[in-house]
């Protein structure tokens, strides 16, 4: 291998873009270096800094309450008035127009549509939860329901980008990318940011977990959890032609050549990301098969989670954080399953039957293992739904009037564990559940609060790009301290 490297000639030619960049800034850099040297601000050294993986564990700004996040995404927009925000006033106006004018939504809406589901009080806190998530009732004293969430627009694509990346349109790093950029990860043999979505991709696909201008090492790794076979879950996880020692020799040669190539191309983040991806792929062969193999779980754990794809992926999520993975995001499925423009009762009941029990099991399982205290569990969609019926629209609700339109004015997201003050409903929507009116929480406020739980000042977790310091919360965001224990 050494002989091969010795005869490898790295091409010293730079690209036109690099030449222009260096010509434009080189003389200024020389002048700055001279000025700093005259002031004694430069220290000469011959020692190059040792290379460190971008995913190595890092310290936060201040002591953190949480180390990990499990983000359960009910993509499509679950209805707050049918799940976690009871509104008995809707029954009074059933089939009638609300006394207050309907707020602007994506499509035309009509009369009040009461929830077909019953709510019940649970726990010492007496918080009300819909029958759809009755299993979650046993966990309410650990949960903070944020009933006053709001976002900017009632459309899926921009709202997904806002919830995941902090911006409606512009390409920005996802929250998982920001978290792994700030903290690294505890397990170098697994991705720091894992995304599970059974059946394919949600709307806007991988943009939901991209790294954008952050180094590529921080992008989420997508797993299609409809599969149970490890070789279908993770493509090319096994090398059927070379043994691990042989792969190590091959990889050492490749990495040495890449490092030599990189030595005259400093700051090439794409090349560094490629180098790291090769290393991670090699190491994953030793641990991925283990972490995704839920057959190792005892019978009583399988019985607690139940059966089905959501039971499986939530169990995997616990196994991932147990092994030090920093950020795990679970989507309900491809597209936007919770987008029930019609048949709200049938659709929501079916979806909740798939995930309510496993979600409750996850909270109980984390708690019994001592993992909930340093793991934030966050659950919600990109927005909520209207408390009034959506009027028939060609191609949308097939002429039926038993569903709800998108609602960005008020919805619910809940948090548990990781320093969250449970047993509370923070904020409120109006009496019909249309708009947040009390202690309003914008998506940026939620993101700022989660970052604080992880030990970060959201205004200081920044990355310099295109002449500006960017952050997850852009120029917004206020920490909701009432949600922190």
Tab-separated table of C-alpha atoms in Angstrom:
chain	number	residue	atom	x	y	z
A	1	UNK	CA	0.000	0.000	0.000
A	2	UNK	CA	2.836	2.404	0.906
A	3	UNK	CA	4.471	1.740	-2.467
A	4	UNK	CA	1.221	2.574	-4.236
A	5	UNK	CA	0.896	5.843	-2.356
A	6	UNK	CA	4.501	6.809	-3.073
A	7	UNK	CA	3.891	6.534	-6.797
A	8	UNK	CA	0.579	8.363	-6.647
A	9	UNK	CA	0.935	11.876	-8.125
A	10	UNK	CA	-1.700	14.271	-6.889
A	11	UNK	CA	-2.787	16.651	-9.611
A	12	UNK	CA	-1.780	20.162	-8.418
A	13	UNK	CA	-4.018	21.924	-10.935
A	14	UNK	CA	-6.774	23.964	-9.336
A	15	UNK	CA	-10.157	24.754	-10.798
A	16	UNK	CA	-10.994	28.134	-12.358
A	17	UNK	CA	-13.339	28.884	-9.481
A	18	UNK	CA	-10.605	28.153	-6.943
A	19	UNK	CA	-8.112	30.292	-8.886
A	20	UNK	CA	-10.480	33.292	-8.939
A	21	UNK	CA	-11.305	32.846	-5.301
A	22	UNK	CA	-7.659	32.720	-4.279
A	23	UNK	CA	-6.655	35.607	-6.500
A	24	UNK	CA	-9.429	37.754	-5.071
A	25	UNK	CA	-8.625	37.090	-1.430
A	26	UNK	CA	-4.976	36.104	-1.394
A	27	UNK	CA	-3.424	39.592	-1.203
A	28	UNK	CA	-5.862	40.623	1.499
A	29	UNK	CA	-4.946	37.567	3.528
A	30	UNK	CA	-1.234	38.396	3.186
A	31	UNK	CA	-1.857	41.919	4.414
A	32	UNK	CA	-3.947	40.679	7.337
A	33	UNK	CA	-1.290	38.132	8.294
A	34	UNK	CA	1.382	40.811	8.268
A	35	UNK	CA	-0.732	43.140	10.403
A	36	UNK	CA	-1.561	40.409	12.930
A	37	UNK	CA	2.079	39.314	13.123
A	38	UNK	CA	3.168	42.892	13.879
A	39	UNK	CA	0.723	42.919	16.791
A	40	UNK	CA	1.967	39.602	18.109
A	41	UNK	CA	-1.351	37.876	17.351
A	42	UNK	CA	0.089	35.048	15.261
A	43	UNK	CA	1.971	32.127	16.702
A	44	UNK	CA	4.211	30.048	14.471
A	45	UNK	CA	3.915	26.279	14.651
A	46	UNK	CA	5.076	23.380	12.546
A	47	UNK	CA	2.612	20.893	14.024
A	48	UNK	CA	-0.475	20.245	11.935
A	49	UNK	CA	-3.623	19.631	13.943
A	50	UNK	CA	-4.553	15.990	14.187
A	51	UNK	CA	-7.476	15.015	11.996
A	52	UNK	CA	-10.696	14.613	13.922
A	53	UNK	CA	-13.956	13.114	12.737
A	54	UNK	CA	-16.680	15.756	12.309
A	55	UNK	CA	-18.970	13.388	14.239
A	56	UNK	CA	-16.729	13.196	17.316
A	57	UNK	CA	-18.606	14.130	20.530
A	58	UNK	CA	-18.507	17.850	21.294
A	59	UNK	CA	-19.427	20.016	24.255
A	60	UNK	CA	-22.534	22.173	24.250
A	61	UNK	CA	-22.611	25.821	25.355
A	62	UNK	CA	-23.761	24.915	28.862
A	63	UNK	CA	-24.699	21.743	30.780
A	64	UNK	CA	-27.456	19.950	28.908
A	65	UNK	CA	-30.565	18.255	30.237
A	66	UNK	CA	-30.868	16.018	27.170
A	67	UNK	CA	-28.432	14.030	25.031
A	68	UNK	CA	-30.703	12.532	22.381
A	69	UNK	CA	-33.891	13.276	20.423
A	70	UNK	CA	-36.554	10.950	19.055
A	71	UNK	CA	-38.802	12.984	16.748
A	72	UNK	CA	-42.074	11.248	15.826
A	73	UNK	CA	-43.501	12.988	12.761
A	74	UNK	CA	-47.235	12.637	12.033
A	75	UNK	CA	-46.750	13.858	8.483
A	76	UNK	CA	-49.770	15.308	6.748
A	77	UNK	CA	-51.055	17.243	9.742
A	78	UNK	CA	-52.946	15.469	12.536
A	79	UNK	CA	-56.077	17.205	13.805
A	80	UNK	CA	-55.497	18.831	17.186
A	81	UNK	CA	-59.229	18.892	18.036
A	82	UNK	CA	-59.400	15.119	17.516
A	83	UNK	CA	-56.243	14.181	19.435
A	84	UNK	CA	-54.863	16.433	22.199
A	85	UNK	CA	-56.898	19.686	22.249
A	86	UNK	CA	-60.552	18.997	23.242
A	87	UNK	CA	-63.110	21.580	22.105
A	88	UNK	CA	-66.611	20.780	23.425
A	89	UNK	CA	-67.901	24.103	22.051
A	90	UNK	CA	-67.828	22.590	18.571
A	91	UNK	CA	-70.760	20.336	19.478
A	92	UNK	CA	-72.916	23.390	20.189
A	93	UNK	CA	-72.333	24.720	16.667
A	94	UNK	CA	-72.411	21.369	14.851
A	95	UNK	CA	-73.456	21.990	11.263
A	96	UNK	CA	-73.574	25.748	11.841
A	97	UNK	CA	-71.180	28.535	10.992
A	98	UNK	CA	-68.968	29.635	13.845
A	99	UNK	CA	-69.824	32.994	15.440
A	100	UNK	CA	-66.326	34.127	14.542
A	101	UNK	CA	-65.374	34.239	10.868
A	102	UNK	CA	-63.469	31.215	9.526
A	103	UNK	CA	-59.772	31.910	9.212
A	104	UNK	CA	-58.040	31.725	5.859
A	105	UNK	CA	-56.875	28.226	4.969
A	106	UNK	CA	-55.729	26.500	1.795
A	107	UNK	CA	-59.257	25.559	0.679
A	108	UNK	CA	-62.801	26.754	1.385
A	109	UNK	CA	-64.306	25.698	4.694
A	110	UNK	CA	-67.828	25.700	6.099
A	111	UNK	CA	-69.687	24.847	9.307
A	112	UNK	CA	-68.367	23.502	12.605
A	113	UNK	CA	-67.390	19.810	12.611
A	114	UNK	CA	-67.387	18.371	16.168
A	115	UNK	CA	-64.863	15.681	16.966
A	116	UNK	CA	-66.292	12.164	16.621
A	117	UNK	CA	-63.911	11.008	19.354
A	118	UNK	CA	-64.378	11.156	23.113
A	119	UNK	CA	-61.819	12.767	25.399
A	120	UNK	CA	-60.932	11.566	28.889
A	121	UNK	CA	-58.799	12.904	31.744
A	122	UNK	CA	-55.701	10.930	32.724
A	123	UNK	CA	-52.976	10.925	35.349
A	124	UNK	CA	-52.459	13.138	38.368
A	125	UNK	CA	-52.375	16.143	36.041
A	126	UNK	CA	-55.858	15.380	34.728
A	127	UNK	CA	-54.911	16.190	31.161
A	128	UNK	CA	-57.449	15.249	28.514
A	129	UNK	CA	-56.504	12.966	25.640
A	130	UNK	CA	-58.661	11.607	22.829
A	131	UNK	CA	-59.713	7.966	22.735
A	132	UNK	CA	-57.472	7.708	19.661
A	133	UNK	CA	-54.430	7.918	21.937
A	134	UNK	CA	-55.891	6.394	25.099
A	135	UNK	CA	-52.726	4.309	25.630
A	136	UNK	CA	-50.795	7.566	25.874
A	137	UNK	CA	-53.020	8.570	28.785
A	138	UNK	CA	-50.848	6.490	31.113
A	139	UNK	CA	-47.884	8.723	30.235
A	140	UNK	CA	-49.452	12.212	30.416
A	141	UNK	CA	-47.656	13.151	33.627
A	142	UNK	CA	-44.391	12.953	31.659
A	143	UNK	CA	-45.751	14.927	28.680
A	144	UNK	CA	-45.992	18.664	27.963
A	145	UNK	CA	-48.717	19.344	25.383
A	146	UNK	CA	-47.988	22.601	23.553
A	147	UNK	CA	-51.512	23.490	22.429
A	148	UNK	CA	-50.647	26.921	21.071
A	149	UNK	CA	-48.344	26.064	18.176
A	150	UNK	CA	-48.578	28.046	14.943
A	151	UNK	CA	-46.644	28.327	11.691
A	152	UNK	CA	-46.601	30.601	8.666
A	153	UNK	CA	-48.568	28.976	5.850
A	154	UNK	CA	-51.149	26.162	5.392
A	155	UNK	CA	-49.227	24.228	2.711
A	156	UNK	CA	-47.341	20.982	3.227
A	157	UNK	CA	-44.037	21.706	1.499
A	158	UNK	CA	-43.145	25.020	3.171
A	159	UNK	CA	-44.545	23.908	6.532
A	160	UNK	CA	-42.444	20.752	6.453
A	161	UNK	CA	-39.386	22.854	5.675
A	162	UNK	CA	-40.216	25.230	8.523
A	163	UNK	CA	-40.675	22.444	11.073
A	164	UNK	CA	-37.572	20.538	9.988
A	165	UNK	CA	-35.218	23.217	8.650
A	166	UNK	CA	-36.422	26.546	10.103
A	167	UNK	CA	-37.193	28.164	6.738
A	168	UNK	CA	-40.143	28.011	4.355
A	169	UNK	CA	-38.348	27.941	1.011
A	170	UNK	CA	-34.575	28.444	1.084
A	171	UNK	CA	-32.333	25.368	1.398
A	172	UNK	CA	-31.337	25.177	5.055
A	173	UNK	CA	-29.838	22.446	7.258
A	174	UNK	CA	-32.348	20.283	9.099
A	175	UNK	CA	-32.665	20.274	12.855
A	176	UNK	CA	-31.025	16.855	13.047
A	177	UNK	CA	-28.080	18.188	11.047
A	178	UNK	CA	-27.745	21.191	13.370
A	179	UNK	CA	-27.838	18.964	16.444
A	180	UNK	CA	-25.161	16.586	15.151
A	181	UNK	CA	-23.082	19.563	13.968
A	182	UNK	CA	-23.239	20.982	17.491
A	183	UNK	CA	-22.879	17.793	19.522
A	184	UNK	CA	-21.414	15.134	17.246
A	185	UNK	CA	-22.515	11.659	18.289
A	186	UNK	CA	-21.564	9.148	20.967
A	187	UNK	CA	-21.307	6.102	18.677
A	188	UNK	CA	-18.845	6.387	15.817
A	189	UNK	CA	-19.997	3.089	14.320
A	190	UNK	CA	-23.520	4.288	13.555
A	191	UNK	CA	-24.862	7.437	11.863
A	192	UNK	CA	-25.457	10.304	14.273
A	193	UNK	CA	-28.742	11.189	12.558
A	194	UNK	CA	-31.065	8.360	11.464
A	195	UNK	CA	-34.357	8.852	9.606
A	196	UNK	CA	-36.925	6.063	9.379
A	197	UNK	CA	-39.848	6.265	6.950
A	198	UNK	CA	-41.712	3.095	5.931
A	199	UNK	CA	-42.702	2.769	2.295
A	200	UNK	CA	-40.583	5.538	0.796
A	201	UNK	CA	-40.301	9.287	1.377
A	202	UNK	CA	-42.509	12.027	2.798
A	203	UNK	CA	-43.355	15.130	0.754
A	204	UNK	CA	-40.154	17.122	-0.147
A	205	UNK	CA	-38.281	13.838	0.416
A	206	UNK	CA	-34.684	14.071	1.676
A	207	UNK	CA	-34.888	17.868	1.942
A	208	UNK	CA	-36.444	17.192	5.353
A	209	UNK	CA	-33.175	15.785	6.712
A	210	UNK	CA	-30.559	17.477	4.522
A	211	UNK	CA	-27.367	19.123	5.745
A	212	UNK	CA	-27.514	21.909	3.082
A	213	UNK	CA	-24.426	24.116	3.548
A	214	UNK	CA	-23.270	22.206	6.641
A	215	UNK	CA	-20.726	19.460	5.891
A	216	UNK	CA	-22.389	16.411	4.361
A	217	UNK	CA	-21.441	14.214	7.319
A	218	UNK	CA	-24.335	15.759	9.253
A	219	UNK	CA	-27.088	14.744	6.820
A	220	UNK	CA	-29.639	12.169	7.985
A	221	UNK	CA	-29.331	8.527	6.921
A	222	UNK	CA	-32.648	7.268	5.540
A	223	UNK	CA	-33.922	3.780	6.399
A	224	UNK	CA	-37.050	2.269	4.820
A	225	UNK	CA	-38.515	0.414	7.792
A	226	UNK	CA	-41.139	-1.440	5.775
A	227	UNK	CA	-38.323	-3.987	5.318
A	228	UNK	CA	-37.172	-6.396	7.997
A	229	UNK	CA	-34.193	-7.884	6.151
A	230	UNK	CA	-31.058	-5.897	7.102
A	231	UNK	CA	-29.789	-5.990	3.491
A	232	UNK	CA	-33.000	-4.304	2.325
A	233	UNK	CA	-33.106	-1.887	5.248
A	234	UNK	CA	-29.586	-0.659	4.456
A	235	UNK	CA	-28.338	-1.132	0.911
A	236	UNK	CA	-24.901	-2.728	0.490
A	237	UNK	CA	-24.502	-3.251	4.250
A	238	UNK	CA	-22.663	-6.510	3.576
A	239	UNK	CA	-19.765	-7.136	1.225
A	240	UNK	CA	-20.120	-10.639	-0.180
A	241	UNK	CA	-16.772	-10.565	-2.006
A	242	UNK	CA	-14.305	-9.254	0.592
A	243	UNK	CA	-13.769	-10.056	4.258
A	244	UNK	CA	-13.601	-7.236	6.824
A	245	UNK	CA	-9.751	-7.373	7.033
A	246	UNK	CA	-9.512	-7.227	3.232
A	247	UNK	CA	-11.949	-4.311	3.138
A	248	UNK	CA	-9.864	-2.536	5.793
A	249	UNK	CA	-6.723	-2.802	3.640
A	250	UNK	CA	-8.617	-1.571	0.596
A	251	UNK	CA	-10.145	1.311	2.534
A	252	UNK	CA	-6.798	2.324	4.076
A	253	UNK	CA	-5.329	2.683	0.588
A	254	UNK	CA	-8.335	4.642	-0.659
A	255	UNK	CA	-8.309	6.948	2.355
A	256	UNK	CA	-4.571	7.583	2.060
A	257	UNK	CA	-5.011	8.586	-1.585
A	258	UNK	CA	-7.956	10.787	-0.680
A	259	UNK	CA	-5.979	12.490	2.109
A	260	UNK	CA	-3.086	13.171	-0.270
A	261	UNK	CA	-5.561	14.579	-2.795
A	262	UNK	CA	-7.115	16.667	-0.034
A	263	UNK	CA	-3.801	18.066	1.188
A	264	UNK	CA	-3.678	20.579	-1.685
A	265	UNK	CA	-7.414	21.185	-1.638
A	266	UNK	CA	-8.037	22.462	1.847
A	267	UNK	CA	-11.580	23.244	2.980
A	268	UNK	CA	-13.160	20.874	0.461
A	269	UNK	CA	-16.047	19.789	2.664
A	270	UNK	CA	-17.523	17.488	0.010
A	271	UNK	CA	-14.295	15.490	-0.096
A	272	UNK	CA	-14.127	15.279	3.685
A	273	UNK	CA	-17.740	14.073	3.778
A	274	UNK	CA	-16.911	11.388	1.217
A	275	UNK	CA	-13.956	10.206	3.282
A	276	UNK	CA	-16.101	10.029	6.412
A	277	UNK	CA	-18.906	8.189	4.612
A	278	UNK	CA	-16.498	5.430	3.531
A	279	UNK	CA	-15.297	5.015	7.117
A	280	UNK	CA	-18.820	4.972	8.532
A	281	UNK	CA	-19.994	2.445	5.949
A	282	UNK	CA	-17.173	0.104	6.967
A	283	UNK	CA	-17.830	0.446	10.701
A	284	UNK	CA	-21.606	0.037	10.290
A	285	UNK	CA	-21.116	-3.522	9.067
A	286	UNK	CA	-20.152	-4.463	12.603
A	287	UNK	CA	-23.028	-2.778	14.467
A	288	UNK	CA	-25.946	-2.102	12.118
A	289	UNK	CA	-26.986	-5.750	11.907
A	290	UNK	CA	-27.169	-5.838	15.688
A	291	UNK	CA	-29.057	-2.599	16.331
A	292	UNK	CA	-31.754	-3.264	13.721
A	293	UNK	CA	-32.315	-6.847	14.820
A	294	UNK	CA	-35.324	-6.549	17.142
A	295	UNK	CA	-35.561	-10.333	17.418
A	296	UNK	CA	-33.063	-9.918	20.248
A	297	UNK	CA	-35.726	-8.140	22.313
A	298	UNK	CA	-37.480	-10.296	24.944
A	299	UNK	CA	-41.080	-11.426	24.527
A	300	UNK	CA	-42.534	-8.965	27.051
A	301	UNK	CA	-41.037	-6.009	25.145
A	302	UNK	CA	-42.581	-7.202	21.886
A	303	UNK	CA	-45.918	-7.565	23.653
A	304	UNK	CA	-45.645	-4.058	25.072
A	305	UNK	CA	-45.000	-2.427	21.670
A	306	UNK	CA	-47.389	-4.662	19.742
A	307	UNK	CA	-46.981	-5.681	16.122
A	308	UNK	CA	-46.624	-3.803	12.855
A	309	UNK	CA	-44.155	-1.481	11.198
A	310	UNK	CA	-44.552	1.343	13.741
A	311	UNK	CA	-43.977	-0.979	16.669
A	312	UNK	CA	-40.833	-2.164	14.908
A	313	UNK	CA	-39.417	1.266	14.069
A	314	UNK	CA	-40.161	2.713	17.516
A	315	UNK	CA	-38.401	-0.248	19.099
A	316	UNK	CA	-35.456	0.357	16.776
A	317	UNK	CA	-35.458	4.039	17.800
A	318	UNK	CA	-34.989	3.046	21.436
A	319	UNK	CA	-32.182	0.658	20.471
A	320	UNK	CA	-30.475	3.452	18.508
A	321	UNK	CA	-30.467	6.037	21.324
A	322	UNK	CA	-29.467	3.277	23.720
A	323	UNK	CA	-26.332	2.886	21.603
A	324	UNK	CA	-25.560	6.590	21.478
A	325	UNK	CA	-27.209	7.796	18.250
A	326	UNK	CA	-27.918	11.500	18.659
A	327	UNK	CA	-31.056	12.192	16.598
A	328	UNK	CA	-33.685	9.719	15.409
A	329	UNK	CA	-36.636	10.845	13.308
A	330	UNK	CA	-39.601	8.570	12.614
A	331	UNK	CA	-42.158	9.351	9.923
A	332	UNK	CA	-45.567	7.700	9.823
A	333	UNK	CA	-45.148	6.723	6.182
A	334	UNK	CA	-44.592	7.801	2.600
A	335	UNK	CA	-46.342	10.968	1.424
A	336	UNK	CA	-48.698	12.554	3.940
A	337	UNK	CA	-50.797	9.886	5.699
A	338	UNK	CA	-52.456	12.245	8.226
A	339	UNK	CA	-53.736	14.559	5.485
A	340	UNK	CA	-57.412	13.628	5.928
A	341	UNK	CA	-59.377	16.107	3.815
A	342	UNK	CA	-62.299	13.709	4.035
A	343	UNK	CA	-63.256	10.692	6.160
A	344	UNK	CA	-61.548	12.247	9.192
A	345	UNK	CA	-63.029	9.690	11.593
A	346	UNK	CA	-62.065	6.663	9.527
A	347	UNK	CA	-58.645	8.004	8.543
A	348	UNK	CA	-57.505	9.229	11.955
A	349	UNK	CA	-58.774	6.119	13.732
A	350	UNK	CA	-56.881	3.854	11.365
A	351	UNK	CA	-53.656	5.872	11.670
A	352	UNK	CA	-53.837	6.092	15.465
A	353	UNK	CA	-54.445	2.345	15.693
A	354	UNK	CA	-51.123	1.873	13.937
A	355	UNK	CA	-48.981	4.056	16.209
A	356	UNK	CA	-50.682	4.987	19.523
A	357	UNK	CA	-49.735	1.838	21.409
A	358	UNK	CA	-46.113	1.732	20.176
A	359	UNK	CA	-45.600	5.439	21.037
A	360	UNK	CA	-46.860	4.880	24.589
A	361	UNK	CA	-44.655	1.780	24.810
A	362	UNK	CA	-41.627	3.814	23.722
A	363	UNK	CA	-42.131	6.318	26.554
A	364	UNK	CA	-42.578	3.539	29.126
A	365	UNK	CA	-39.610	1.593	27.781
A	366	UNK	CA	-37.303	4.616	27.826
A	367	UNK	CA	-38.420	5.440	31.350
A	368	UNK	CA	-37.910	1.948	32.762
A	369	UNK	CA	-34.369	1.904	31.325
A	370	UNK	CA	-33.449	5.338	32.689
A	371	UNK	CA	-33.183	6.736	29.139
A	372	UNK	CA	-36.156	9.108	29.208
A	373	UNK	CA	-34.399	11.527	31.534
A	374	UNK	CA	-31.851	12.423	28.855
A	375	UNK	CA	-33.902	11.707	25.700
A	376	UNK	CA	-36.372	14.239	24.296
A	377	UNK	CA	-39.367	12.628	22.614
A	378	UNK	CA	-41.177	15.087	20.331
A	379	UNK	CA	-44.382	14.279	18.463
A	380	UNK	CA	-46.500	16.280	16.010
A	381	UNK	CA	-46.981	17.238	12.377
A	382	UNK	CA	-46.191	20.236	10.194
A	383	UNK	CA	-49.496	21.921	11.134
A	384	UNK	CA	-52.987	21.033	12.402
A	385	UNK	CA	-56.456	20.892	10.883
A	386	UNK	CA	-59.502	23.127	10.862
A	387	UNK	CA	-62.310	22.714	13.415
A	388	UNK	CA	-64.720	23.327	10.544
A	389	UNK	CA	-65.549	21.100	7.621
A	390	UNK	CA	-63.693	21.384	4.345
A	391	UNK	CA	-66.062	22.096	1.469
A	392	UNK	CA	-65.908	19.807	-1.602
A	393	UNK	CA	-63.049	20.578	-3.957
A	394	UNK	CA	-62.451	18.645	-7.206
A	395	UNK	CA	-59.489	16.334	-6.764
A	396	UNK	CA	-59.215	16.894	-3.023
A	397	UNK	CA	-62.070	15.427	-1.024
A	398	UNK	CA	-64.208	13.644	-3.639
A	399	UNK	CA	-67.317	15.668	-2.914
A	400	UNK	CA	-67.502	14.597	0.734
A	401	UNK	CA	-67.964	16.941	3.668
A	402	UNK	CA	-66.549	14.945	6.580
A	403	UNK	CA	-62.912	16.061	6.657
A	404	UNK	CA	-60.798	19.016	7.705
A	405	UNK	CA	-58.499	21.370	5.805
A	406	UNK	CA	-54.943	22.345	6.774
A	407	UNK	CA	-54.669	24.759	9.690
A	408	UNK	CA	-51.476	26.671	10.386
A	409	UNK	CA	-53.088	29.067	12.898
A	410	UNK	CA	-53.199	26.653	15.830
A	411	UNK	CA	-52.137	23.062	16.497
A	412	UNK	CA	-50.487	20.791	19.075
A	413	UNK	CA	-47.011	19.338	19.440
A	414	UNK	CA	-46.033	17.417	22.545
A	415	UNK	CA	-42.700	16.861	24.276
A	416	UNK	CA	-41.576	14.386	26.930
A	417	UNK	CA	-38.356	13.470	28.734
A	418	UNK	CA	-34.967	15.165	28.401
A	419	UNK	CA	-35.637	17.893	30.966
A	420	UNK	CA	-39.174	18.665	29.778
A	421	UNK	CA	-41.625	19.691	32.498
A	422	UNK	CA	-44.342	17.076	32.058
A	423	UNK	CA	-47.943	16.939	33.196
A	424	UNK	CA	-48.936	20.248	31.637
A	425	UNK	CA	-50.814	21.768	28.716
A	426	UNK	CA	-48.977	24.907	27.714
A	427	UNK	CA	-50.814	27.633	25.819
A	428	UNK	CA	-54.268	27.397	24.278
A	429	UNK	CA	-56.239	27.855	21.101
A	430	UNK	CA	-59.568	29.688	20.977
A	431	UNK	CA	-62.739	27.921	22.160
A	432	UNK	CA	-63.083	26.189	18.782
A	433	UNK	CA	-59.424	25.224	18.268
A	434	UNK	CA	-58.896	27.404	15.204
A	435	UNK	CA	-56.077	29.720	16.308
A	436	UNK	CA	-53.481	29.934	19.086
A	437	UNK	CA	-54.492	32.752	21.428
A	438	UNK	CA	-52.697	32.127	24.731
A	439	UNK	CA	-48.901	31.817	25.108
A	440	UNK	CA	-48.447	31.386	21.359
A	441	UNK	CA	-45.469	29.240	20.326
A	442	UNK	CA	-44.037	29.588	16.830
A	443	UNK	CA	-42.042	26.735	15.299
A	444	UNK	CA	-38.859	28.772	15.836
A	445	UNK	CA	-39.708	29.045	19.552
A	446	UNK	CA	-40.083	25.268	19.765
A	447	UNK	CA	-36.718	24.792	18.042
A	448	UNK	CA	-35.022	27.298	20.354
A	449	UNK	CA	-36.450	25.471	23.381
A	450	UNK	CA	-35.293	22.048	22.194
A	451	UNK	CA	-31.794	23.410	21.543
A	452	UNK	CA	-31.690	24.818	25.079
A	453	UNK	CA	-32.585	21.399	26.489
A	454	UNK	CA	-29.588	20.086	24.524
A	455	UNK	CA	-27.342	22.731	26.075
A	456	UNK	CA	-27.290	25.327	23.298
A	457	UNK	CA	-28.045	29.016	23.038
A	458	UNK	CA	-29.877	28.953	19.693
A	459	UNK	CA	-28.420	32.359	18.808
A	460	UNK	CA	-24.853	31.078	19.215
A	461	UNK	CA	-25.160	27.734	17.389
A	462	UNK	CA	-24.179	29.171	14.013
A	463	UNK	CA	-22.334	28.309	10.821
A	464	UNK	CA	-20.596	30.808	8.575
A	465	UNK	CA	-21.783	30.559	4.984
A	466	UNK	CA	-21.862	33.060	2.101
A	467	UNK	CA	-20.693	35.855	4.366
A	468	UNK	CA	-23.360	35.345	7.006
A	469	UNK	CA	-23.711	33.431	10.269
A	470	UNK	CA	-26.712	31.138	9.814
A	471	UNK	CA	-28.657	29.338	12.533
A	472	UNK	CA	-31.641	26.972	12.786
A	473	UNK	CA	-33.973	29.696	14.071
A	474	UNK	CA	-32.839	32.274	11.478
A	475	UNK	CA	-33.283	35.665	13.221
A	476	UNK	CA	-36.238	34.516	15.318
A	477	UNK	CA	-37.020	32.207	18.206
A	478	UNK	CA	-37.722	32.622	21.905
A	479	UNK	CA	-37.061	29.890	24.464
A	480	UNK	CA	-40.230	28.758	26.278
A	481	UNK	CA	-38.766	28.311	29.749
A	482	UNK	CA	-42.105	27.116	31.161
A	483	UNK	CA	-41.601	23.859	29.245
A	484	UNK	CA	-38.280	23.170	30.987
A	485	UNK	CA	-38.194	21.391	34.359
